[in-house]
C-alpha cells in the first residue's frame, strides 16, 4: 500500500508549525539579552517578517510561560532606573511609554515608588550639580540646579526638598570673589560698562555688588 500523500491543508499546517518554531527561537534569542515588553517583542518579530498569526501564537506561548510579562518588566525597569541612573519619575514614565508598557501598569507602578528614594536620588544629583556651578553666582547656581532636576523628571516638591537638603547658603565673600573672576574674564568683550553690567546681572549678580567690583578695578 502506497503511503498517502499529504494534503495541501496538512502541508500548510506543517509549514505553519515550522514557522512558529522558528519565530519562537528568534524570540527566545531576543529575550536572552534582556527583558522585553509585549510591544517590543511584537515589533521585533514583525521586523523579522513573520505574519500576524505566527506572531500572536509566539506571544501567547511566551506569556503562558511568563517569559513576557509587562508588570514584571515595569518593576524591573523602575528598579534599574532608580539604582543606576539619576532619572526622575517623568523620565522613567516616558521611557516605559516608549517601550510599550500599558498606561494602567505604568501608573500603578509609578504610584508605588517610595518618595524618600526619589528625594535621596535627587539630592545626590543636586550635590553634583552644585559642585559644577560653584563658580557661578548663588542665584544662577540655584537656578541651574533646579533646571537640571526638572530636566531629569523630578517634581517641584521633590526638587524643593532636595535643594533644602543641601543647606546651601549665600556667602557674600565667595559671591564677590566669583564676581571678580567673572569680570576679569569677560570685561574685554564689552566696549561700555552698561553692557557689561547687563551681562553680569543676567548671570545672577546684584547690581550693587557689580558696581563695587567695577569701582575696585577703576581704583587699581
Coordinates of N, CA and C in Angstrom, one line a residue:
X1 N 0.9 -1.2 0.0 CA 0.0 0.0 0.0 C 0.9 1.2 0.0
X2 N 0.6 2.1 -0.9 CA 1.4 3.3 -1.0 C 1.1 4.2 0.1
X3 N 2.1 5.0 0.6 CA 1.9 6.0 1.6 C 1.0 7.1 1.0
X4 N 0.1 7.5 1.9 CA -0.9 8.5 1.4 C -0.1 9.8 1.3
X5 N -0.4 10.6 0.3 CA 0.3 11.9 0.1 C -0.4 12.9 1.0
X6 N 0.4 13.8 1.5 CA -0.1 14.9 2.4 C -1.0 15.8 1.6
X7 N -2.1 16.2 2.2 CA -3.0 17.1 1.6 C -2.4 18.5 1.7
X8 N -2.9 19.4 0.9 CA -2.5 20.8 0.9 C -2.7 21.4 2.3
X9 N -3.8 21.0 3.0 CA -4.0 21.6 4.3 C -3.0 21.1 5.3
X10 N -2.7 19.8 5.2 CA -1.6 19.2 6.1 C -0.3 19.9 5.9
X11 N 0.1 20.1 4.6 CA 1.3 20.7 4.3 C 1.4 22.1 4.9
X12 N 0.3 22.8 4.8 CA 0.2 24.2 5.3 C 0.3 24.2 6.8
X13 N -0.3 23.2 7.5 CA -0.2 23.1 8.9 C 1.2 22.8 9.4
X14 N 1.9 22.0 8.6 CA 3.3 21.7 9.0 C 4.2 22.9 8.8
X15 N 4.0 23.6 7.7 CA 4.8 24.8 7.5 C 4.5 25.9 8.5
X16 N 3.2 26.0 9.0 CA 2.9 26.9 10.0 C 3.6 26.6 11.3
X17 N 3.6 25.3 11.7 CA 4.2 24.9 12.9 C 5.8 25.2 12.8
X18 N 6.3 24.9 11.7 CA 7.8 25.1 11.5 C 8.1 26.6 11.6
X19 N 7.2 27.4 11.1 CA 7.4 28.9 11.1 C 7.2 29.4 12.5
X20 N 6.3 28.8 13.3 CA 6.1 29.2 14.7 C 7.3 28.8 15.5
X21 N 7.8 27.6 15.3 CA 9.0 27.2 16.0 C 10.2 28.1 15.7
X22 N 10.4 28.5 14.4 CA 11.5 29.3 14.1 C 11.3 30.7 14.7
X23 N 10.1 31.2 14.7 CA 9.8 32.5 15.3 C 10.1 32.5 16.8
X24 N 9.7 31.3 17.4 CA 9.9 31.2 18.9 C 11.4 31.2 19.2
X25 N 12.2 30.5 18.3 CA 13.6 30.5 18.5 C 14.2 31.9 18.4
X26 N 13.7 32.7 17.5 CA 14.2 34.1 17.3 C 13.8 34.9 18.6
X27 N 12.5 34.7 19.0 CA 12.0 35.4 20.2 C 12.9 35.1 21.5
X28 N 13.2 33.8 21.6 CA 14.0 33.3 22.8 C 15.4 34.0 22.7
X29 N 15.9 34.1 21.6 CA 17.2 34.7 21.4 C 17.1 36.2 21.8
X30 N 16.1 36.8 21.3 CA 15.9 38.3 21.6 C 15.7 38.5 23.1
X31 N 15.1 37.6 23.8 CA 14.9 37.7 25.2 C 16.1 37.4 26.0
X32 N 17.1 36.7 25.4 CA 18.3 36.3 26.1 C 19.2 37.4 26.6
X33 N 19.0 38.6 25.9 CA 19.8 39.7 26.2 C 19.3 40.5 27.4
X34 N 17.9 40.7 27.4 CA 17.3 41.4 28.5 C 15.8 41.2 28.4
X35 N 15.1 41.7 29.4 CA 13.6 41.6 29.4 C 13.1 42.4 28.3
X36 N 11.9 42.0 27.8 CA 11.2 42.8 26.8 C 9.8 43.0 27.1
X37 N 9.2 44.0 26.6 CA 7.7 44.2 26.7 C 7.1 43.4 25.6
X38 N 5.8 43.3 25.7 CA 5.0 42.6 24.7 C 5.1 43.4 23.4
X39 N 5.0 44.7 23.4 CA 5.1 45.5 22.2 C 6.5 45.4 21.6
X40 N 7.6 45.4 22.4 CA 8.9 45.2 21.8 C 9.0 43.9 21.1
X41 N 8.5 42.8 21.7 CA 8.6 41.5 21.0 C 7.8 41.5 19.8
X42 N 6.6 42.0 19.8 CA 5.7 42.1 18.6 C 6.4 42.8 17.5
X43 N 7.0 44.0 17.8 CA 7.7 44.8 16.8 C 8.9 44.0 16.2
X44 N 9.6 43.4 17.1 CA 10.8 42.6 16.7 C 10.4 41.5 15.7
X45 N 9.4 40.7 16.0 CA 9.0 39.6 15.2 C 8.4 40.2 13.8
X46 N 7.8 41.3 13.9 CA 7.2 41.9 12.7 C 8.4 42.3 11.8
X47 N 9.4 42.9 12.3 CA 10.6 43.2 11.5 C 11.3 42.0 10.9
X48 N 11.1 40.9 11.6 CA 11.7 39.6 11.1 C 10.8 39.0 10.0
X49 N 9.7 39.8 9.7 CA 8.8 39.4 8.6 C 8.0 38.2 8.9
X50 N 7.6 37.9 10.1 CA 6.7 36.9 10.4 C 5.3 37.5 10.3
X51 N 4.3 36.6 9.9 CA 2.9 37.1 9.8 C 2.3 37.2 11.1
X52 N 1.1 37.9 11.2 CA 0.5 38.2 12.4 C 0.0 36.9 13.2
X53 N -0.6 35.9 12.5 CA -1.0 34.7 13.2 C 0.2 34.0 13.9
X54 N 1.4 34.0 13.2 CA 2.6 33.4 13.8 C 3.0 34.3 15.0
X55 N 3.0 35.6 14.9 CA 3.4 36.5 16.0 C 2.5 36.3 17.2
X56 N 1.2 36.2 16.9 CA 0.2 36.1 18.0 C 0.5 34.7 18.8
X57 N 0.8 33.7 18.0 CA 1.0 32.4 18.6 C 2.2 32.4 19.5
X58 N 3.3 33.0 19.0 CA 4.5 33.1 19.8 C 4.3 33.9 21.1
X59 N 3.6 35.1 20.9 CA 3.4 35.9 22.1 C 2.6 35.2 23.1
X60 N 1.6 34.4 22.7 CA 0.7 33.7 23.6 C 1.6 32.7 24.4
X61 N 2.4 32.0 23.7 CA 3.3 30.9 24.3 C 4.2 31.6 25.3
X62 N 4.8 32.7 24.9 CA 5.8 33.4 25.8 C 5.1 33.9 27.1
X63 N 3.8 34.4 26.9 CA 3.1 34.9 28.1 C 2.6 33.7 29.0
X64 N 2.2 32.6 28.4 CA 1.8 31.5 29.1 C 3.0 30.9 30.0
X65 N 4.2 31.1 29.5 CA 5.4 30.6 30.2 C 6.0 31.7 31.1
X66 N 5.3 32.9 31.1 CA 5.8 34.0 31.9 C 7.1 34.6 31.5
X67 N 7.4 34.3 30.2 CA 8.6 34.9 29.7 C 8.4 36.4 29.2
X68 N 7.1 36.7 28.9 CA 6.7 38.0 28.6 C 5.7 38.4 29.7
X69 N 6.0 39.5 30.4 CA 5.1 39.9 31.5 C 5.4 41.4 31.7
X70 N 4.5 42.3 31.2 CA 4.7 43.7 31.2 C 4.8 44.2 32.7
X71 N 4.1 43.6 33.6 CA 4.1 44.1 35.0 C 5.5 43.8 35.6
X72 N 6.0 42.6 35.4 CA 7.4 42.3 35.8 C 8.4 43.1 35.2
X73 N 8.2 43.4 33.9 CA 9.1 44.3 33.2 C 9.1 45.7 33.8
X74 N 8.0 46.2 34.1 CA 7.9 47.6 34.7 C 8.6 47.6 36.0
X75 N 8.4 46.6 36.9 CA 9.0 46.5 38.2 C 10.6 46.6 38.0
X76 N 11.0 45.7 37.1 CA 12.5 45.6 36.9 C 13.0 46.9 36.3
X77 N 12.3 47.5 35.4 CA 12.8 48.7 34.7 C 12.9 49.9 35.7
X78 N 11.9 50.0 36.5 CA 11.9 51.1 37.5 C 13.0 50.9 38.5
X79 N 13.2 49.7 39.0 CA 14.3 49.4 39.9 C 15.7 49.7 39.3
X80 N 15.8 49.3 38.1 CA 17.1 49.6 37.4 C 17.3 51.1 37.2
X81 N 16.3 51.8 36.8 CA 16.4 53.3 36.7 C 16.7 54.0 38.0
X82 N 16.1 53.6 39.1 CA 16.4 54.2 40.4 C 17.8 53.8 40.9
X83 N 18.2 52.7 40.6 CA 19.5 52.2 41.1 C 20.7 52.6 40.3
X84 N 20.5 52.9 39.0 CA 21.7 53.1 38.1 C 21.7 54.4 37.3
X85 N 20.6 55.2 37.4 CA 20.5 56.4 36.7 C 20.1 57.5 37.7
X86 N 20.1 58.8 37.2 CA 19.6 59.9 38.0 C 18.2 60.3 37.5
X87 N 17.6 59.5 36.7 CA 16.3 59.9 36.2 C 15.2 59.9 37.2
X88 N 14.3 60.9 37.1 CA 13.2 61.1 38.0 C 11.9 60.4 37.3
X89 N 10.8 60.5 38.0 CA 9.6 59.8 37.6 C 9.1 60.2 36.2
X90 N 9.2 61.4 35.8 CA 8.6 61.8 34.5 C 9.5 61.1 33.4
X91 N 10.8 61.1 33.5 CA 11.6 60.5 32.5 C 11.4 59.0 32.5
X92 N 11.3 58.4 33.7 CA 11.1 56.9 33.8 C 9.8 56.6 33.1
X93 N 8.8 57.4 33.4 CA 7.5 57.1 32.8 C 7.5 57.2 31.2
X94 N 8.2 58.3 30.7 CA 8.3 58.4 29.3 C 9.0 57.3 28.6
X95 N 10.1 56.8 29.3 CA 10.8 55.6 28.7 C 9.9 54.4 28.7
X96 N 9.1 54.2 29.7 CA 8.3 53.0 29.7 C 7.2 53.1 28.6
X97 N 6.7 54.3 28.4 CA 5.7 54.5 27.3 C 6.4 54.2 26.0
X98 N 7.6 54.6 25.8 CA 8.3 54.3 24.5 C 8.5 52.8 24.4
X99 N 8.7 52.1 25.5 CA 8.9 50.6 25.5 C 7.5 49.9 25.2
X100 N 6.4 50.6 25.3 CA 5.1 50.0 25.1 C 4.5 49.4 26.3
X101 N 4.9 49.8 27.5 CA 4.2 49.3 28.7 C 2.8 49.9 28.8
X102 N 1.8 49.2 29.0 CA 0.4 49.8 29.1 C 0.3 50.8 30.1
X103 N -0.5 51.9 29.8 CA -0.6 53.0 30.7 C -1.1 52.7 32.1
X104 N -2.0 51.7 32.2 CA -2.5 51.4 33.5 C -1.4 50.8 34.4
X105 N -0.6 49.9 33.8 CA 0.5 49.3 34.5 C 1.5 50.4 34.9
X106 N 1.8 51.3 34.0 CA 2.8 52.4 34.3 C 2.3 53.2 35.5
X107 N 1.0 53.6 35.5 CA 0.5 54.4 36.6 C 0.6 53.7 37.9
X108 N 0.2 52.4 37.9 CA 0.2 51.6 39.1 C 1.6 51.5 39.7
X109 N 2.5 51.2 38.8 CA 3.9 51.0 39.3 C 4.6 52.3 39.7
X110 N 4.3 53.4 39.0 CA 4.8 54.7 39.4 C 4.3 55.2 40.7
X111 N 3.1 54.9 41.0 CA 2.5 55.2 42.3 C 3.1 54.5 43.5
X112 N 3.8 53.4 43.2 CA 4.4 52.6 44.3 C 5.8 53.0 44.6
X113 N 6.4 53.9 43.8 CA 7.8 54.4 44.1 C 7.8 55.1 45.4
X114 N 8.8 54.8 46.2 CA 9.0 55.5 47.5 C 9.5 56.9 47.3
X115 N 8.8 57.9 47.8 CA 9.2 59.3 47.6 C 10.5 59.6 48.3
X116 N 10.8 58.9 49.4 CA 12.1 59.1 50.1 C 13.2 58.7 49.2
X117 N 13.0 57.7 48.4 CA 14.1 57.2 47.5 C 14.3 58.3 46.4
X118 N 13.2 58.8 45.9 CA 13.3 59.9 44.9 C 14.0 61.1 45.4
X119 N 13.7 61.5 46.7 CA 14.4 62.6 47.3 C 15.9 62.4 47.5
X120 N 16.2 61.1 47.9 CA 17.6 60.8 48.0 C 18.4 60.9 46.7
X121 N 17.8 60.3 45.6 CA 18.4 60.4 44.3 C 18.6 61.8 43.8
X122 N 17.5 62.6 44.0 CA 17.5 64.0 43.6 C 18.5 64.8 44.4
X123 N 18.7 64.5 45.7 CA 19.6 65.2 46.5 C 21.1 64.9 46.1
X124 N 21.4 63.7 45.8 CA 22.7 63.3 45.3 C 23.0 63.9 44.0
X125 N 22.1 64.0 43.1 CA 22.3 64.6 41.8 C 22.5 66.1 42.0
X126 N 21.7 66.7 42.9 CA 21.8 68.2 43.1 C 23.1 68.5 43.7
X127 N 23.7 67.7 44.6 CA 25.0 67.9 45.1 C 26.1 68.0 44.0
X128 N 26.0 67.1 43.1 CA 26.9 67.1 41.9 C 26.8 68.4 41.1
X129 N 25.5 68.8 40.9 CA 25.3 70.0 40.1 C 25.8 71.2 40.8
X130 N 25.6 71.2 42.2 CA 26.1 72.4 43.0 C 27.6 72.5 42.8
X131 N 28.3 71.4 42.8 CA 29.8 71.4 42.7 C 30.2 72.0 41.3
X132 N 29.4 71.6 40.3 CA 29.7 72.1 38.9 C 29.5 73.6 38.8
X133 N 28.5 74.1 39.6 CA 28.2 75.5 39.5 C 28.8 76.4 40.6
X134 N 29.8 75.8 41.3 CA 30.4 76.6 42.4 C 31.0 77.9 42.1
X135 N 31.4 78.1 40.8 CA 32.0 79.4 40.4 C 30.9 80.4 39.9
X136 N 29.7 80.0 39.9 CA 28.6 80.8 39.4 C 28.1 81.6 40.6
X137 N 27.3 82.7 40.3 CA 26.6 83.4 41.3 C 25.6 82.5 42.1
X138 N 25.3 82.8 43.3 CA 24.4 82.0 44.1 C 23.1 81.8 43.4
X139 N 22.6 82.9 42.8 CA 21.3 82.9 42.2 C 21.3 81.9 41.0
X140 N 22.4 82.1 40.2 CA 22.5 81.2 39.0 C 22.7 79.7 39.4
X141 N 23.5 79.5 40.4 CA 23.7 78.2 40.9 C 22.4 77.5 41.3
X142 N 21.5 78.2 42.0 CA 20.2 77.7 42.4 C 19.4 77.4 41.2
X143 N 19.4 78.3 40.2 CA 18.6 78.2 39.0 C 19.0 77.0 38.2
X144 N 20.3 76.8 38.1 CA 20.9 75.7 37.3 C 20.5 74.4 38.0
X145 N 20.6 74.3 39.3 CA 20.3 73.1 40.0 C 18.8 72.7 39.8
X146 N 18.0 73.7 39.9 CA 16.5 73.4 39.7 C 16.2 73.0 38.3
X147 N 16.8 73.7 37.3 CA 16.6 73.3 35.9 C 17.1 71.9 35.6
X148 N 18.3 71.5 36.2 CA 18.8 70.2 35.9 C 17.9 69.1 36.5
X149 N 17.4 69.3 37.7 CA 16.5 68.4 38.4 C 15.2 68.3 37.6
X150 N 14.7 69.4 37.1 CA 13.4 69.4 36.3 C 13.6 68.6 35.0
X151 N 14.7 68.8 34.4 CA 15.0 68.1 33.1 C 15.2 66.6 33.3
X152 N 15.5 66.2 34.5 CA 15.7 64.8 34.8 C 14.3 64.2 35.2
X153 N 13.3 65.0 35.3 CA 12.0 64.4 35.5 C 11.5 64.4 36.9
X154 N 12.0 65.3 37.8 CA 11.6 65.4 39.2 C 10.5 66.4 39.3
X155 N 9.6 66.2 40.3 CA 8.5 67.1 40.6 C 9.0 68.3 41.3
X156 N 8.2 69.4 41.4 CA 8.6 70.6 42.1 C 8.8 70.3 43.6
X157 N 8.0 69.5 44.2 CA 8.1 69.2 45.6 C 9.4 68.4 45.9
X158 N 9.7 67.5 45.1 CA 11.0 66.7 45.3 C 12.2 67.6 45.1
X159 N 12.1 68.5 44.1 CA 13.2 69.4 43.8 C 13.4 70.3 45.0
X160 N 12.4 70.9 45.5 CA 12.5 71.8 46.7 C 13.1 71.1 47.9
X161 N 12.6 69.8 48.1 CA 13.1 69.0 49.2 C 14.6 68.7 49.1
X162 N 15.0 68.4 47.8 CA 16.4 68.0 47.6 C 17.3 69.2 47.8
X163 N 16.9 70.4 47.3 CA 17.7 71.6 47.5 C 17.8 72.0 48.9
X164 N 16.7 71.8 49.6 CA 16.7 72.1 51.1 C 17.7 71.2 51.8
X165 N 17.8 70.0 51.4 CA 18.8 69.0 52.0 C 20.2 69.5 51.8
X166 N 20.5 70.3 50.8 CA 21.9 70.7 50.5 C 22.4 71.8 51.5
X167 N 21.4 72.4 52.2 CA 21.8 73.5 53.1 C 22.7 74.6 52.5
X168 N 22.4 74.9 51.2 CA 23.2 75.9 50.5 C 22.8 77.3 51.1
X169 N 23.8 78.1 51.3 CA 23.6 79.5 51.8 C 24.6 80.4 51.0
X170 N 24.1 81.6 50.8 CA 24.9 82.5 50.0 C 26.0 83.1 51.0
X171 N 27.2 83.0 50.5 CA 28.3 83.6 51.2 C 28.8 84.8 50.4
X172 N 28.7 86.0 51.1 CA 29.0 87.3 50.4 C 30.4 87.3 49.9
X173 N 31.4 86.8 50.6 CA 32.8 86.9 50.2 C 33.0 86.0 49.0
X174 N 32.4 84.8 49.0 CA 32.5 83.9 47.8 C 31.9 84.5 46.6
X175 N 30.7 85.1 46.9 CA 30.0 85.8 45.8 C 30.8 86.9 45.1
X176 N 31.5 87.7 45.9 CA 32.3 88.8 45.4 C 33.5 88.2 44.7
X177 N 34.1 87.2 45.2 CA 35.3 86.5 44.6 C 34.9 86.0 43.2
X178 N 33.8 85.3 43.1 CA 33.3 84.8 41.8 C 33.0 85.9 40.9
X179 N 32.5 87.0 41.4 CA 32.2 88.1 40.5 C 33.4 88.7 40.0
X180 N 34.4 88.9 40.8 CA 35.7 89.5 40.4 C 36.3 88.6 39.3
X181 N 36.3 87.3 39.4 CA 36.8 86.4 38.4 C 36.0 86.5 37.1
X182 N 34.7 86.7 37.2 CA 33.9 86.8 36.1 C 34.2 88.1 35.3
X183 N 34.3 89.2 36.1 CA 34.7 90.5 35.5 C 36.0 90.4 34.8
X184 N 37.0 89.8 35.4 CA 38.3 89.7 34.8 C 38.3 88.9 33.5
X185 N 37.3 87.9 33.5 CA 37.3 87.0 32.3 C 36.5 87.7 31.1
X186 N 35.5 88.5 31.4 CA 34.6 88.9 30.3 C 34.7 90.4 30.0
X187 N 35.3 91.2 30.8 CA 35.2 92.6 30.7 C 35.7 93.1 29.3
X188 N 36.7 92.4 28.7 CA 37.3 92.9 27.5 C 36.3 92.7 26.3
X189 N 35.3 91.9 26.5 CA 34.3 91.7 25.4 C 33.4 92.9 25.2
X190 N 33.3 93.8 26.2 CA 32.3 94.8 26.2 C 33.0 96.2 26.1
X191 N 32.4 97.0 25.1 CA 33.0 98.3 24.9 C 32.5 99.4 25.8
X192 N 31.4 99.1 26.6 CA 31.0 100.1 27.5 C 30.5 99.3 28.8
X193 N 30.5 100.1 29.9 CA 30.2 99.5 31.2 C 28.8 99.0 31.3
X194 N 27.8 99.7 30.7 CA 26.4 99.4 30.9 C 26.1 98.0 30.3
X195 N 26.8 97.7 29.2 CA 26.6 96.3 28.6 C 27.2 95.2 29.5
X196 N 28.3 95.6 30.1 CA 28.9 94.6 31.0 C 28.1 94.4 32.2
X197 N 27.5 95.5 32.7 CA 26.6 95.3 33.9 C 25.4 94.5 33.6
X198 N 24.8 94.7 32.4 CA 23.6 94.0 32.0 C 24.0 92.5 31.9
X199 N 25.1 92.2 31.3 CA 25.6 90.8 31.2 C 25.7 90.1 32.6
X200 N 26.4 90.8 33.5 CA 26.7 90.3 34.8 C 25.4 90.1 35.6
X201 N 24.4 91.0 35.5 CA 23.1 90.9 36.1 C 22.4 89.7 35.6
X202 N 22.6 89.4 34.3 CA 22.0 88.2 33.7 C 22.5 86.9 34.2
X203 N 23.7 87.0 34.8 CA 24.4 85.9 35.4 C 24.0 85.7 36.9
X204 N 23.1 86.6 37.3 CA 22.6 86.4 38.7 C 23.3 87.3 39.8
X205 N 24.2 88.2 39.4 CA 24.9 89.0 40.3 C 24.0 90.3 40.6
X206 N 24.1 90.8 41.8 CA 23.4 92.0 42.2 C 24.1 93.2 41.7
X207 N 23.3 94.2 41.4 CA 23.8 95.5 40.8 C 24.8 96.1 41.7
X208 N 24.5 96.2 43.0 CA 25.4 96.8 44.0 C 26.8 96.1 44.0
X209 N 26.7 94.8 44.0 CA 28.0 94.1 44.0 C 28.8 94.3 42.7
X210 N 28.1 94.4 41.6 CA 28.8 94.6 40.3 C 29.5 96.0 40.4
X211 N 28.7 97.0 40.8 CA 29.3 98.4 40.9 C 30.5 98.4 41.8
X212 N 30.4 97.7 42.9 CA 31.5 97.6 43.9 C 32.8 97.0 43.2
X213 N 32.6 95.9 42.5 CA 33.8 95.3 41.9 C 34.3 96.2 40.7
X214 N 33.5 96.8 40.0 CA 33.9 97.7 38.9 C 34.6 98.9 39.4
X215 N 34.2 99.4 40.5 CA 34.9 100.5 41.2 C 36.2 100.1 41.7
X216 N 36.3 98.9 42.2 CA 37.6 98.4 42.7 C 38.6 98.4 41.5
X217 N 38.1 97.9 40.3 CA 39.0 97.8 39.2 C 39.5 99.2 38.7
X218 N 38.6 100.2 38.8 CA 38.9 101.6 38.4 C 39.9 102.2 39.3
X219 N 39.9 101.8 40.6 CA 40.8 102.4 41.6 C 42.1 101.7 41.6
X220 N 42.2 100.5 41.0 CA 43.5 99.8 40.9 C 44.5 100.5 40.0

